[in-house]
Coordinates of C-alpha atoms and ligand atoms in Angstrom, one line a residue:
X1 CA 19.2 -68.3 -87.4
X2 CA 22.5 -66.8 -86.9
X3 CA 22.5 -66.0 -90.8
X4 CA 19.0 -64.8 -90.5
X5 CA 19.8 -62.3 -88.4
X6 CA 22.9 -61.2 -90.0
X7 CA 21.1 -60.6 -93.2
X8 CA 18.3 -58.5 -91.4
X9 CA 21.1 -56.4 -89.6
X10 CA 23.2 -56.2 -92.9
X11 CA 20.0 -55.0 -95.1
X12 CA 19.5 -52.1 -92.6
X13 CA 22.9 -51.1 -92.3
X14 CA 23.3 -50.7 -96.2
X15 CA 26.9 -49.8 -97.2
X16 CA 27.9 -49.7 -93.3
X17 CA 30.6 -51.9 -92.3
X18 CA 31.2 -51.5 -88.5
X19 CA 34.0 -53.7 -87.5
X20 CA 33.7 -52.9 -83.6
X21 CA 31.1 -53.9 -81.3
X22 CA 30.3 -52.3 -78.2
X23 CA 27.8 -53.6 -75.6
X24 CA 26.7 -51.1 -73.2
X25 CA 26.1 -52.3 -69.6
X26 CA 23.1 -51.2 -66.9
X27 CA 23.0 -47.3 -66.8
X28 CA 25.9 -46.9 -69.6
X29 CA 23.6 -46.5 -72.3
X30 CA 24.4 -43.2 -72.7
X31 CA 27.7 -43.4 -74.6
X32 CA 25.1 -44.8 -77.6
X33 CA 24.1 -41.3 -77.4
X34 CA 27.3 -39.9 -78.9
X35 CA 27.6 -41.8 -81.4
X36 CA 27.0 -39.4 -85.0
X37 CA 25.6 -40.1 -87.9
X38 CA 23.4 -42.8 -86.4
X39 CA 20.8 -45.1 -87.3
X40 CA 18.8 -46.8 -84.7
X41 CA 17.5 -50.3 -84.8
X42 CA 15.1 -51.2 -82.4
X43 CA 15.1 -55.1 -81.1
X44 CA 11.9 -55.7 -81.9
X45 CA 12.1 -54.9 -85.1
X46 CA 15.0 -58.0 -86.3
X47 CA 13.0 -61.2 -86.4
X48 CA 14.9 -63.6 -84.1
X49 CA 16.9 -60.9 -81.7
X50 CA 16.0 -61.4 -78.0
X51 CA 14.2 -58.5 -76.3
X52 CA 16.0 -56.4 -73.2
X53 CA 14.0 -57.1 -70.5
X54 CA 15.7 -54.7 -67.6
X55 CA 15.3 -51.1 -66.7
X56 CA 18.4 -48.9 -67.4
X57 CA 18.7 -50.9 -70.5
X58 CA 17.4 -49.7 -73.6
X59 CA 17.0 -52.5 -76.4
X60 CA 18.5 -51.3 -79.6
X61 CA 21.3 -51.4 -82.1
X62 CA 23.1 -48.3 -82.8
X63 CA 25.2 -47.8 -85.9
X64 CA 27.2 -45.0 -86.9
X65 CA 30.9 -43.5 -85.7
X66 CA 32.6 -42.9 -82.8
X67 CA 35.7 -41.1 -83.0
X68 CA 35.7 -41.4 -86.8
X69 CA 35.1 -45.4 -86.0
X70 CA 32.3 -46.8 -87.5
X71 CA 30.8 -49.4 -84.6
X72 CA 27.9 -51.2 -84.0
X73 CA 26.5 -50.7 -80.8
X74 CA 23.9 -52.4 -78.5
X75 CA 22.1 -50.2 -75.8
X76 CA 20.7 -53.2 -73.6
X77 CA 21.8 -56.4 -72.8
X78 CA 20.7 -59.8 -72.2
X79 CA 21.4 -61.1 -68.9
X80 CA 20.5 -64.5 -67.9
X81 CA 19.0 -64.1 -65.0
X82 CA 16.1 -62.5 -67.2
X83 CA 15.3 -66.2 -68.6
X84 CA 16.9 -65.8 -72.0
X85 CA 18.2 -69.2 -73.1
X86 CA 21.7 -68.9 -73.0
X87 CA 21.7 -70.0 -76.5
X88 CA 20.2 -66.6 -77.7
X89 CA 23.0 -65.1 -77.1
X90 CA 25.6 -67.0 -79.0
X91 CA 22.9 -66.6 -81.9
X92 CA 23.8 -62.3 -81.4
X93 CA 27.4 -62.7 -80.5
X94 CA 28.0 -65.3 -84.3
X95 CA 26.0 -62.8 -86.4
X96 CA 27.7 -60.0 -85.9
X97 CA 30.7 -61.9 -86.8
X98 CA 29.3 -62.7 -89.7
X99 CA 28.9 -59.1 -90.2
X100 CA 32.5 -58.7 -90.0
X101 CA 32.7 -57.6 -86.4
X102 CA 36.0 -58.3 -85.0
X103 CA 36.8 -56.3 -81.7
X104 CA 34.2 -56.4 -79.0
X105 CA 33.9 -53.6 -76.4
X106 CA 32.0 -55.1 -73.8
X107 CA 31.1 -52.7 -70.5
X108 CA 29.2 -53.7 -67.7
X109 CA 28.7 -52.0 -64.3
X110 CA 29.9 -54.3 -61.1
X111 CA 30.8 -54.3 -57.8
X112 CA 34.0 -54.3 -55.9
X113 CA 35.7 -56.4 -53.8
X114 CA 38.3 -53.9 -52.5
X115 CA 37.6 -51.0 -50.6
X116 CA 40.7 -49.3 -52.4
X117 CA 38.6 -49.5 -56.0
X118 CA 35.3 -47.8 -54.7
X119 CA 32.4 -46.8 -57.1
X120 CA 33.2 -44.6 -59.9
X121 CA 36.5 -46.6 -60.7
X122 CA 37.2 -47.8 -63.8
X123 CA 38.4 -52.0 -64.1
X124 CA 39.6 -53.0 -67.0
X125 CA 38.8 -56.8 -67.0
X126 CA 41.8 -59.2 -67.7
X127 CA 40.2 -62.3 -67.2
X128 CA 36.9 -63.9 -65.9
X129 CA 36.0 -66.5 -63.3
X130 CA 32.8 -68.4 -64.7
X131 CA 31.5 -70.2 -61.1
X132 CA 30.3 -73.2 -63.7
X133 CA 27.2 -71.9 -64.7
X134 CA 26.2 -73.1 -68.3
X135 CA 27.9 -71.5 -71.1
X136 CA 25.8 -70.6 -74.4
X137 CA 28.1 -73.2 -75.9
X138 CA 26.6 -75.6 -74.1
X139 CA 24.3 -78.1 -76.8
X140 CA 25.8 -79.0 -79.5
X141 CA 28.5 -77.1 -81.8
X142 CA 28.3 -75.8 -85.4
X143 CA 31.9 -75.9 -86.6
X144 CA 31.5 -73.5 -89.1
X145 CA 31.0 -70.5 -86.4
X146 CA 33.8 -71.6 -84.0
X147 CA 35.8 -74.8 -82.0
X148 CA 34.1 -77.0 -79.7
X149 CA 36.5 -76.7 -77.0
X150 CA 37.7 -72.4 -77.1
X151 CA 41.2 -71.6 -76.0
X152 CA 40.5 -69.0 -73.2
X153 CA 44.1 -68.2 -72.2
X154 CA 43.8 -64.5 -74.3
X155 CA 39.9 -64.1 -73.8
X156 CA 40.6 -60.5 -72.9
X157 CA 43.2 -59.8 -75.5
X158 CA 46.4 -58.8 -74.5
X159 CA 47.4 -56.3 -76.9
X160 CA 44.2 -54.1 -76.7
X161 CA 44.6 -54.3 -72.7
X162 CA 48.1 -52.7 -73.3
X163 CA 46.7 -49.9 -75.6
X164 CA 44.0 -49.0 -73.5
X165 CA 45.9 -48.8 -70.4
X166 CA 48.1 -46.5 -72.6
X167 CA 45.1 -44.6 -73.9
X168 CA 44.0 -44.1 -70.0
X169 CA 47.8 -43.3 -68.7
X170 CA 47.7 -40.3 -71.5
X171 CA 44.3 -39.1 -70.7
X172 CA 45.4 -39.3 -66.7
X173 CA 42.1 -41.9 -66.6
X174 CA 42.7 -44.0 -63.1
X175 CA 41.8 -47.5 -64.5
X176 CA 42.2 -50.4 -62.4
X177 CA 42.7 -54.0 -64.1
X178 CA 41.3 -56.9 -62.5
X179 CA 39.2 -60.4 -62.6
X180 CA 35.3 -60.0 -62.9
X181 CA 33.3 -62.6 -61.9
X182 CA 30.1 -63.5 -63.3
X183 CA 27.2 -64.6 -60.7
X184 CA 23.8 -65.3 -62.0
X185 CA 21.8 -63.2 -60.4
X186 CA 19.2 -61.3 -59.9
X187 CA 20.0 -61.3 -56.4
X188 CA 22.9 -59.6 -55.3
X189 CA 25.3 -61.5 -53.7
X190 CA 25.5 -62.0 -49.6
X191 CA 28.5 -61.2 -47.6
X192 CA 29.5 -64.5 -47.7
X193 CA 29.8 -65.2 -51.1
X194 CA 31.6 -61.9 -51.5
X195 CA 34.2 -63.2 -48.4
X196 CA 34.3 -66.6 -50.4
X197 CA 34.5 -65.0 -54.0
X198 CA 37.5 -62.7 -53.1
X199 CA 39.3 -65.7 -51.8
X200 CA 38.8 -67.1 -55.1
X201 CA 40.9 -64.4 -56.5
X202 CA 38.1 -62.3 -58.1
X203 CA 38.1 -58.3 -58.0
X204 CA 34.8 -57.5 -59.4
X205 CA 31.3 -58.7 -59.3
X206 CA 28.9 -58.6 -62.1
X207 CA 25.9 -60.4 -63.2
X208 CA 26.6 -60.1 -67.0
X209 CA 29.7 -60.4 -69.7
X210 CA 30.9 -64.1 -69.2
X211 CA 28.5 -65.4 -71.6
X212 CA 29.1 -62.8 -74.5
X213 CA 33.1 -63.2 -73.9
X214 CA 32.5 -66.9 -74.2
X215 CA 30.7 -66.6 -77.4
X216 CA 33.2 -63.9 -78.9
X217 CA 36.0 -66.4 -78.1
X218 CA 34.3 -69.1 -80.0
X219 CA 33.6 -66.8 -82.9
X220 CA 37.1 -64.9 -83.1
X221 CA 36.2 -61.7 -82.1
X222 CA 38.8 -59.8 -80.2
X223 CA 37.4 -58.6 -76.2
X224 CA 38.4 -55.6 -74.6
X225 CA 36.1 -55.6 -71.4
X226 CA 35.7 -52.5 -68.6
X227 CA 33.4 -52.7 -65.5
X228 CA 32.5 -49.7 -64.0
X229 CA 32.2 -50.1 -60.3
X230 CA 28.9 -48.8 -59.2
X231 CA 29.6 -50.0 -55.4
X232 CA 31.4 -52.0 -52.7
X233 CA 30.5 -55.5 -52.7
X234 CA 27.5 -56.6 -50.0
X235 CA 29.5 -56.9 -46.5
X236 CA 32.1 -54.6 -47.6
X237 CA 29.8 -51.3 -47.0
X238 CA 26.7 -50.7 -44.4
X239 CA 24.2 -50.0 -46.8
X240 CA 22.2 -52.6 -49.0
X241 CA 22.5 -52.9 -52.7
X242 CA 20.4 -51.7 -54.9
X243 CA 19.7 -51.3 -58.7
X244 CA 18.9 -48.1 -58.7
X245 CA 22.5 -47.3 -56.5
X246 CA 23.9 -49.1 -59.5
X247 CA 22.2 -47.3 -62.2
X248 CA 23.2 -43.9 -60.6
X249 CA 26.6 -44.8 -60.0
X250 CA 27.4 -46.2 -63.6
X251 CA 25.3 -43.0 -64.8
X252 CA 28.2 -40.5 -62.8
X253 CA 30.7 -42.8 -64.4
X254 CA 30.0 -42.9 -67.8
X255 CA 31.7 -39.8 -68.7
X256 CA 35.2 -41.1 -68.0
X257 CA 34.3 -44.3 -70.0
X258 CA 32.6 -42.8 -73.0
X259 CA 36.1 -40.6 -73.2
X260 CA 38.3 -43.7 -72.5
X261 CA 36.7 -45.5 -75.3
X262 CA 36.4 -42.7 -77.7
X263 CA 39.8 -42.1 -77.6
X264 CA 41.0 -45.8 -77.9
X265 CA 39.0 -46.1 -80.9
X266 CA 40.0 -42.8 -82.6
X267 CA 43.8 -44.1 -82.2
X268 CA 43.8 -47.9 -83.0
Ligands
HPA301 N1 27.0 -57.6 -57.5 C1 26.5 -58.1 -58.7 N2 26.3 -57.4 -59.8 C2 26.5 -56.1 -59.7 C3 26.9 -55.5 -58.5 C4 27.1 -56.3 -57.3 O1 27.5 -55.8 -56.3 N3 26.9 -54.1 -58.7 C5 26.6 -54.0 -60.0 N4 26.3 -55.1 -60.6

């Protein structure tokens, strides 16, 4: 399958050869929309690739450059709190390594678990707390596309950490780094699990990014990973959360990101 889907992606791109991927998270979609010389291909339209299921996410791949980069880009995400089988997504993740991807950009929007990183920060993630849920790895394991047992001591790779928080110091970008931690979902959480997951040493919320991480990992790709706060975690402000709160949140962010990553790519 993973091959399958490769060879439908790689017959559409032509003579492109994006080496960076970029997964845009809930209400980011828009940095897709700078991307030039693009060429759109919808979901639906590669036998095999899941569907995007969630408002603020759009459900195609996006090829072209940014900053002179050529990238691959997916506007919409699979979450699995929308049912997908986790397994799905390792089937995405392998075949764009087999289409030579090697650096993922992975965004997502989240919420925070410190009143001093309020919504509109930037996080840079430099590691993930996975609260055991299953894995896409999970069944059994093709060697050919990666280990059975992934090293995750560098998941969010050290040396593209450093050059983004350079990239951010030079373009006076505030960018917080932290620990995301991935709940299922869809609810958001209560303010106890917020209390209890802040104990556990997490900064950031989401609902999203620990299974793709997991599956880039196991495939070699290289993860650089940013969460854009889009609110305070439940307990930690009076209001309830909301989608649409996130949506609008990550939408007034996005500017600062869509710069922070354009100008990461243009110099590495
Ligand atoms: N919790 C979980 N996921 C989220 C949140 C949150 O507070 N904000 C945005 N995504």
């Amino acid at each position: 399958m993973m091959e399958e889907i490769a060879r439908q992606i790689q017959k559409r791109l032509g003579t492109r050869q994006p080496r960076t991927a970029i997964i845009l998270g809930s209400g980011l979609g828009n940095l897709g929309e700078e991307i030039q010389d693009s060429l759109t291909i919808p979901y639906e339209e590669i036998n095999g690739f899941p569907h995007s299921t969630v408002s603020g996410h759009k459900g195609c791949l996006i090829s072209g450059t940014l900053a002179g980069k050529e990238v691959l880009c997916m506007q919409g995400r699979f979450h699995l709190y929308e049912g997908i089988e986790p397994k799905k997504i390792n089937t995405v993740i392998t075949a764009f390594r087999l289409l030579g991807i090697k650096e993922l950009i992975i965004t997502n929007a989240a919420g925070s678990l410190h009143e001093e990183m309020p919504a509109g920060s930037l996080m840079l993630i430099k590691d993930h707390i996975n609260l055991n849920i299953p894995t896409p790895l999970v069944g059994p394991d093709d060697e050919k596309y990666g280990p059975r047992f992934p090293d995750m001591s560098n998941a969010y790779d050290a040396d593209s950490r450093k050059k983004i928080k350079e990239t951010a110091a030079e373009l006076q970008i505030p960018l917080f780094e932290g620990v995301y931690l991935m709940m299922l979902g869809p609810c958001f959480e209560t303010p106890a699990e917020i209390r209890a997951i802040r104990l556990l040493g997490a900064d950031a919320v989401g609902m999203s990014t620990v299974p793709e991480v997991v599956c880039a990992v196991h495939a070699g790709i290289k993860v650089l990973g940013i969460s854009v706060i889009t609110n305070l975690g439940t307990g930690l402000k009076n209001s309830a959360q909301s989608h649409s709160e996130t949506i609008l949140q990550a939408s007034k962010a996005s500017a600062a990101l869509t710069t922070l990553i354009k100008n990461y790519l243009g110099k590495y």
